[in-house]
């Protein structure tokens, strides 16, 4: 009897808690957008239009968190056991996900500002996503390495394809971070493309070793 | 094995996540209402009364999100499979739902303001609901078209009746948006009426084709 | 096939959604307490102590929402069917529950203020709870009247004892509202007592008619 | 039929509600970190760096709440019955957990301030965690004492080991509170160590009495 046990129901519990954190983090994004205050003869419409970086940040982060949720959930369907290290890695990973509303608000406030501030904001934003991707990859490598916590019946080719997928994804998020220092637009575009790609189908393949024998 | 799989348990997962987002978005509405600050001999009661647009916006949005939740949940009971496009359309749809607290706060701040600001606020509010209705309809058309993702046993007449219901609802929300430019009261009244209508029973009919043969 | 169906799984769905709203409303209470800002040689400790109305409001509202959650959940265990009116009454009831953080923040801001402001704040607070109790009672009367939506096997004496319990509770919350105009302390004390009483065991009795025959 | 019933499904219900509160409290931590506003030629990067106490507070509280969640959930797997006192103790315990975002924000604001303010902030922070640990221990002692609510088949040695674990943990949290008055760093370090220790495996042992006979 350990803090995370070692049974299927434990991974179910981790999933449910994680799903809650995802749903809340994604919905909290909106409260970072403040209603503009107009004075005198200012146009409310113009003020709302000038909030476009807030809407853009909201849309990108919503898409990113939604995609990360889908991938996280899928991975836990292959993970059949849990241990304390997985529990700990998952808490650290969720810590990154729940942090995303902060750099999103930062992006919204400074995307239309001076070049220097924009660079800082986009770097912090893409950097947060890169760190999130790094912890996701570590979590997966820990669980899948030597079939430590994944179902032993899964095809090793499939596991390897997934590992490749996550490592490449992680490297591209790090590239998005590096791009932030040259072009905010290029960095954000890469992030949107990555989110759209990761909603796409995963590498297919026979899921169970037995199938191949 | 794809990001959204293709089994019943996948639609269950999408539903649970969506329900979480609905529950949080509906409950977050309240934090947009700030406690008034009274100075000197001002009456707190008067200040609270003058917040009536906030209470009205809270009540309308609560009713709208509650109704949308009920309809979303019902539709997913007919959808028996999922794919990446459904997953993506659902994330975009939830992005609209989770956005609602922002135009609600806007409505609360400007409903009792000048005519021009009121028009802008009501147009943004009804426009958000119209866009939400559009994505809900697209999601349904995608899932129900050619029985793509819905249970094959469902009566085609029932599917058609539902499609009609959502298309008409969508057009009426677009009408509410158009009305906002002529009368804020008429626009909001239509929105309340639509919410009350959509809590009402849906078109009945034999649910399974087999029943009719 | 209606918006709320008519099967057990539908009341389960309403319960899950309601539980989500309760959990979020109870946890949102904390964000209404702002960290005090000290200037110069002011004591942070003193400033924190002076926030006592915030802590008191937090504790009372947490206790009240926790108790209402327990009672709501118990009632839905007896309700075996649902219809559109129940769905609608439940949304209105949840609208009251999710509203509680606002009067709680009001209470926190004005409990230590002038007599007049305190009276207003306590009246709005107790009034919100009274309205919540009224809708809870209406919901119960609707579901239990003529065994409309409750399990037909339940002992009529038990149903009547519960109805009495809720009607009396509602009247006492209305009394707490009336008391607010004479004594803030008495009104709040009654609210705390009511919350503690409603955590206590409910009227016992043979649950199933069959048991008595 | 009582407010908390007395069946397994009741502890499941308490668990689900508690999990919701944990997930929300942990995710709400981020909204206490405000985006810095830069004026003139100030560096946004410098301003972000100076927010380090906010990031530290966020990370510690996230780790603490995550650990408390894991322990709470594990304890309820041994608790097979519930009663009103457990329900009440659990609400009070959750009241402490949901309160954590407030002292976290306090810590973030005053950790880099004057010595006196820092002492106050760290004392309030560690004091909140100590009170949370006290209520967790009371809840456990109530449930486990004389096998009141736990599974009768559990080895008494295991129960005693767990009780020891929680009492020692509680004393160490109280020590962290006392340390706050001498060294903020030592107090926070102890809190982090405690969180890391409580993610570690619990005392093992034959879970069922029958095993030992």
Short mmCIF file of N, CA and C in Angstrom, two decimals, chain D residues 81-180:
data_model
loop_
_atom_site.label_atom_id
_atom_site.label_comp_id
_atom_site.label_asym_id
_atom_site.label_seq_id
_atom_site.Cartn_x
_atom_site.Cartn_y
_atom_site.Cartn_z
N UNK D 81 -16.79 3.54 5.55
CA UNK D 81 -18.10 4.06 5.95
C UNK D 81 -17.95 5.56 6.21
N UNK D 82 -19.07 6.26 6.28
CA UNK D 82 -18.98 7.68 6.62
C UNK D 82 -20.10 8.03 7.59
N UNK D 83 -19.93 9.08 8.33
CA UNK D 83 -21.02 9.57 9.17
C UNK D 83 -20.97 11.11 9.16
N UNK D 84 -21.84 11.72 9.94
CA UNK D 84 -21.94 13.17 9.87
C UNK D 84 -20.70 13.87 10.38
N UNK D 85 -20.07 13.26 11.38
CA UNK D 85 -18.88 13.91 11.94
C UNK D 85 -17.76 13.87 10.90
N UNK D 86 -17.62 12.74 10.19
CA UNK D 86 -16.60 12.67 9.14
C UNK D 86 -16.89 13.72 8.06
N UNK D 87 -18.17 13.80 7.67
CA UNK D 87 -18.57 14.76 6.65
C UNK D 87 -18.19 16.18 7.09
N UNK D 88 -18.49 16.48 8.34
CA UNK D 88 -18.20 17.81 8.89
C UNK D 88 -16.69 18.07 8.96
N UNK D 89 -15.95 17.08 9.49
CA UNK D 89 -14.49 17.23 9.58
C UNK D 89 -13.88 17.41 8.20
N UNK D 90 -14.44 16.71 7.21
CA UNK D 90 -13.91 16.81 5.85
C UNK D 90 -14.17 18.20 5.26
N UNK D 91 -15.35 18.77 5.54
CA UNK D 91 -15.65 20.12 5.05
C UNK D 91 -14.67 21.12 5.68
N UNK D 92 -14.41 20.97 6.99
CA UNK D 92 -13.48 21.88 7.66
C UNK D 92 -12.07 21.71 7.09
N UNK D 93 -11.69 20.46 6.82
CA UNK D 93 -10.38 20.19 6.22
C UNK D 93 -10.28 20.84 4.83
N UNK D 94 -11.33 20.68 4.01
CA UNK D 94 -11.31 21.28 2.67
C UNK D 94 -11.28 22.81 2.76
N UNK D 95 -11.93 23.35 3.81
CA UNK D 95 -11.91 24.79 4.04
C UNK D 95 -10.45 25.29 4.18
N UNK D 96 -9.62 24.48 4.83
CA UNK D 96 -8.19 24.82 4.98
C UNK D 96 -7.48 24.72 3.63
N UNK D 97 -7.74 23.64 2.89
CA UNK D 97 -7.08 23.43 1.60
C UNK D 97 -7.43 24.57 0.63
N UNK D 98 -8.72 24.90 0.56
CA UNK D 98 -9.18 25.93 -0.38
C UNK D 98 -8.69 27.31 0.04
N UNK D 99 -8.24 27.43 1.30
CA UNK D 99 -7.75 28.72 1.81
C UNK D 99 -6.31 28.98 1.35
N UNK D 100 -5.57 27.91 1.01
CA UNK D 100 -4.13 28.01 0.73
C UNK D 100 -3.76 29.09 -0.32
N UNK D 101 -4.58 29.30 -1.39
CA UNK D 101 -4.19 30.35 -2.34
C UNK D 101 -3.99 31.74 -1.68
N UNK D 102 -4.72 32.02 -0.59
CA UNK D 102 -4.58 33.33 0.04
C UNK D 102 -3.20 33.51 0.70
N UNK D 103 -2.77 32.63 1.64
CA UNK D 103 -1.41 32.79 2.18
C UNK D 103 -0.32 32.67 1.12
N UNK D 104 -0.60 31.93 0.03
CA UNK D 104 0.39 31.84 -1.05
C UNK D 104 0.60 33.22 -1.69
N UNK D 105 -0.51 33.93 -1.93
CA UNK D 105 -0.41 35.27 -2.50
C UNK D 105 0.30 36.21 -1.52
N UNK D 106 0.01 36.02 -0.24
CA UNK D 106 0.65 36.83 0.81
C UNK D 106 2.16 36.62 0.79
N UNK D 107 2.55 35.35 0.71
CA UNK D 107 3.96 34.97 0.65
C UNK D 107 4.63 35.63 -0.55
N UNK D 108 3.95 35.56 -1.70
CA UNK D 108 4.50 36.11 -2.93
C UNK D 108 4.74 37.62 -2.79
N UNK D 109 3.80 38.29 -2.11
CA UNK D 109 3.90 39.75 -2.00
C UNK D 109 4.95 40.22 -1.00
N UNK D 110 5.21 39.42 0.05
CA UNK D 110 6.06 39.93 1.12
C UNK D 110 7.34 39.14 1.36
N UNK D 111 7.58 38.09 0.55
CA UNK D 111 8.77 37.28 0.79
C UNK D 111 10.04 38.10 0.55
N UNK D 112 9.99 39.02 -0.41
CA UNK D 112 11.16 39.84 -0.69
C UNK D 112 11.04 41.21 -0.03
N UNK D 113 10.14 41.34 0.94
CA UNK D 113 9.95 42.62 1.63
C UNK D 113 10.85 42.74 2.86
N UNK D 114 10.44 43.57 3.80
CA UNK D 114 11.23 43.75 5.02
C UNK D 114 11.17 42.48 5.85
N UNK D 115 12.15 42.34 6.77
CA UNK D 115 12.21 41.15 7.62
C UNK D 115 10.91 40.89 8.35
N UNK D 116 10.35 41.95 8.90
CA UNK D 116 9.16 41.78 9.73
C UNK D 116 7.97 41.28 8.91
N UNK D 117 7.80 41.89 7.73
CA UNK D 117 6.70 41.46 6.87
C UNK D 117 6.91 40.03 6.40
N UNK D 118 8.19 39.71 6.08
CA UNK D 118 8.46 38.36 5.60
C UNK D 118 8.12 37.35 6.69
N UNK D 119 8.51 37.65 7.92
CA UNK D 119 8.20 36.74 9.04
C UNK D 119 6.69 36.53 9.15
N UNK D 120 5.94 37.63 9.08
CA UNK D 120 4.48 37.52 9.17
C UNK D 120 3.94 36.62 8.05
N UNK D 121 4.39 36.90 6.82
CA UNK D 121 3.87 36.15 5.66
C UNK D 121 4.20 34.66 5.77
N UNK D 122 5.45 34.35 6.12
CA UNK D 122 5.84 32.94 6.20
C UNK D 122 5.13 32.25 7.37
N UNK D 123 4.93 32.99 8.46
CA UNK D 123 4.22 32.41 9.61
C UNK D 123 2.77 32.09 9.26
N UNK D 124 2.13 33.02 8.55
CA UNK D 124 0.73 32.78 8.15
C UNK D 124 0.67 31.59 7.18
N UNK D 125 1.65 31.54 6.26
CA UNK D 125 1.68 30.46 5.28
C UNK D 125 1.89 29.10 5.95
N UNK D 126 2.96 29.00 6.75
CA UNK D 126 3.24 27.71 7.40
C UNK D 126 2.17 27.40 8.44
N UNK D 127 1.60 28.44 9.07
CA UNK D 127 0.53 28.22 10.03
C UNK D 127 -0.71 27.62 9.37
N UNK D 128 -1.03 28.11 8.17
CA UNK D 128 -2.17 27.55 7.44
C UNK D 128 -1.94 26.06 7.15
N UNK D 129 -0.71 25.73 6.71
CA UNK D 129 -0.41 24.33 6.42
C UNK D 129 -0.46 23.49 7.69
N UNK D 130 0.01 24.07 8.81
CA UNK D 130 -0.03 23.33 10.08
C UNK D 130 -1.47 23.05 10.49
N UNK D 131 -2.34 24.05 10.37
CA UNK D 131 -3.75 23.86 10.72
C UNK D 131 -4.38 22.81 9.80
N UNK D 132 -4.02 22.86 8.50
CA UNK D 132 -4.51 21.85 7.56
C UNK D 132 -4.08 20.46 8.00
N UNK D 133 -2.81 20.32 8.39
CA UNK D 133 -2.29 19.02 8.84
C UNK D 133 -3.01 18.57 10.11
N UNK D 134 -3.30 19.52 11.01
CA UNK D 134 -4.00 19.17 12.25
C UNK D 134 -5.37 18.59 11.94
N UNK D 135 -6.11 19.25 11.06
CA UNK D 135 -7.45 18.74 10.74
C UNK D 135 -7.39 17.41 9.99
N UNK D 136 -6.36 17.25 9.15
CA UNK D 136 -6.21 15.97 8.45
C UNK D 136 -5.98 14.86 9.48
N UNK D 137 -5.14 15.15 10.49
CA UNK D 137 -4.83 14.16 11.52
C UNK D 137 -6.08 13.86 12.36
N UNK D 138 -6.82 14.90 12.73
CA UNK D 138 -8.06 14.69 13.50
C UNK D 138 -9.01 13.81 12.70
N UNK D 139 -9.17 14.12 11.41
CA UNK D 139 -10.06 13.35 10.54
C UNK D 139 -9.64 11.88 10.54
N UNK D 140 -8.33 11.65 10.42
CA UNK D 140 -7.84 10.28 10.39
C UNK D 140 -8.03 9.58 11.73
N UNK D 141 -7.69 10.29 12.83
CA UNK D 141 -7.84 9.70 14.16
C UNK D 141 -9.31 9.34 14.41
N UNK D 142 -10.21 10.21 13.97
CA UNK D 142 -11.64 9.94 14.16
C UNK D 142 -12.06 8.69 13.38
N UNK D 143 -11.62 8.61 12.12
CA UNK D 143 -12.04 7.49 11.26
C UNK D 143 -11.39 6.17 11.68
N UNK D 144 -10.11 6.24 12.10
CA UNK D 144 -9.37 5.01 12.37
C UNK D 144 -9.50 4.54 13.82
N UNK D 145 -9.83 5.45 14.74
CA UNK D 145 -9.93 5.09 16.15
C UNK D 145 -10.97 4.01 16.37
N UNK D 146 -10.58 2.92 17.05
CA UNK D 146 -11.51 1.79 17.28
C UNK D 146 -12.12 1.28 15.99
N UNK D 147 -11.40 1.41 14.89
CA UNK D 147 -11.92 0.95 13.59
C UNK D 147 -13.30 1.57 13.30
N UNK D 148 -13.47 2.83 13.74
CA UNK D 148 -14.80 3.44 13.64
C UNK D 148 -15.35 3.42 12.23
N UNK D 149 -14.56 3.90 11.25
CA UNK D 149 -15.07 3.98 9.87
C UNK D 149 -14.20 3.27 8.85
N UNK D 150 -13.08 2.68 9.31
CA UNK D 150 -12.21 2.00 8.35
C UNK D 150 -12.59 0.52 8.24
N UNK D 151 -12.12 -0.06 7.18
CA UNK D 151 -12.36 -1.47 6.91
C UNK D 151 -11.81 -2.32 8.07
N UNK D 152 -12.68 -3.17 8.66
CA UNK D 152 -12.28 -3.96 9.83
C UNK D 152 -11.18 -4.97 9.51
N UNK D 153 -10.97 -5.22 8.22
CA UNK D 153 -9.98 -6.24 7.84
C UNK D 153 -8.56 -5.68 7.80
N UNK D 154 -8.41 -4.38 8.01
CA UNK D 154 -7.07 -3.79 7.91
C UNK D 154 -6.24 -4.14 9.14
N UNK D 155 -4.98 -4.47 8.87
CA UNK D 155 -4.03 -4.82 9.92
C UNK D 155 -3.89 -3.66 10.92
N UNK D 156 -4.05 -3.92 12.23
CA UNK D 156 -3.91 -2.84 13.22
C UNK D 156 -2.51 -2.22 13.20
N UNK D 157 -1.49 -3.02 12.85
CA UNK D 157 -0.13 -2.48 12.79
C UNK D 157 -0.03 -1.42 11.69
N UNK D 158 -0.72 -1.68 10.57
CA UNK D 158 -0.70 -0.73 9.48
C UNK D 158 -1.40 0.57 9.90
N UNK D 159 -2.55 0.43 10.55
CA UNK D 159 -3.27 1.61 11.02
C UNK D 159 -2.39 2.43 11.95
N UNK D 160 -1.72 1.73 12.88
CA UNK D 160 -0.87 2.43 13.83
C UNK D 160 0.28 3.15 13.13
N UNK D 161 0.87 2.48 12.11
CA UNK D 161 1.97 3.09 11.36
C UNK D 161 1.49 4.36 10.65
N UNK D 162 0.28 4.30 10.11
CA UNK D 162 -0.26 5.49 9.44
C UNK D 162 -0.54 6.61 10.41
N UNK D 163 -1.12 6.27 11.53
CA UNK D 163 -1.40 7.28 12.55
C UNK D 163 -0.10 7.96 12.96
N UNK D 164 0.95 7.14 13.18
CA UNK D 164 2.26 7.68 13.55
C UNK D 164 2.74 8.65 12.46
N UNK D 165 2.62 8.20 11.21
CA UNK D 165 3.04 9.01 10.07
C UNK D 165 2.36 10.37 10.07
N UNK D 166 1.05 10.40 10.30
CA UNK D 166 0.33 11.66 10.23
C UNK D 166 0.59 12.54 11.45
N UNK D 167 0.75 11.90 12.63
CA UNK D 167 1.02 12.70 13.82
C UNK D 167 2.41 13.33 13.70
N UNK D 168 3.38 12.53 13.24
CA UNK D 168 4.73 13.08 13.07
C UNK D 168 4.71 14.20 12.01
N UNK D 169 4.02 13.96 10.90
CA UNK D 169 3.91 14.98 9.86
C UNK D 169 3.33 16.27 10.41
N UNK D 170 2.25 16.14 11.18
CA UNK D 170 1.59 17.29 11.78
C UNK D 170 2.55 18.06 12.68
N UNK D 171 3.32 17.30 13.51
CA UNK D 171 4.26 17.97 14.42
C UNK D 171 5.33 18.71 13.62
N UNK D 172 5.75 18.12 12.49
CA UNK D 172 6.78 18.78 11.69
C UNK D 172 6.22 20.04 11.00
N UNK D 173 4.95 20.03 10.62
CA UNK D 173 4.34 21.24 10.06
C UNK D 173 4.25 22.33 11.14
N UNK D 174 3.96 21.90 12.38
CA UNK D 174 3.92 22.87 13.48
C UNK D 174 5.33 23.42 13.71
N UNK D 175 6.34 22.55 13.58
CA UNK D 175 7.73 22.99 13.69
C UNK D 175 8.04 24.02 12.61
N UNK D 176 7.56 23.77 11.38
CA UNK D 176 7.78 24.72 10.29
C UNK D 176 7.19 26.08 10.64
N UNK D 177 6.03 26.05 11.30
CA UNK D 177 5.38 27.29 11.74
C UNK D 177 6.27 28.00 12.75
N UNK D 178 6.79 27.24 13.72
CA UNK D 178 7.65 27.84 14.75
C UNK D 178 8.93 28.39 14.12
N UNK D 179 9.48 27.65 13.16
CA UNK D 179 10.71 28.07 12.49
C UNK D 179 10.54 29.41 11.77
N UNK D 180 9.30 29.68 11.32
CA UNK D 180 9.05 30.91 10.55
C UNK D 180 9.50 32.14 11.31
#
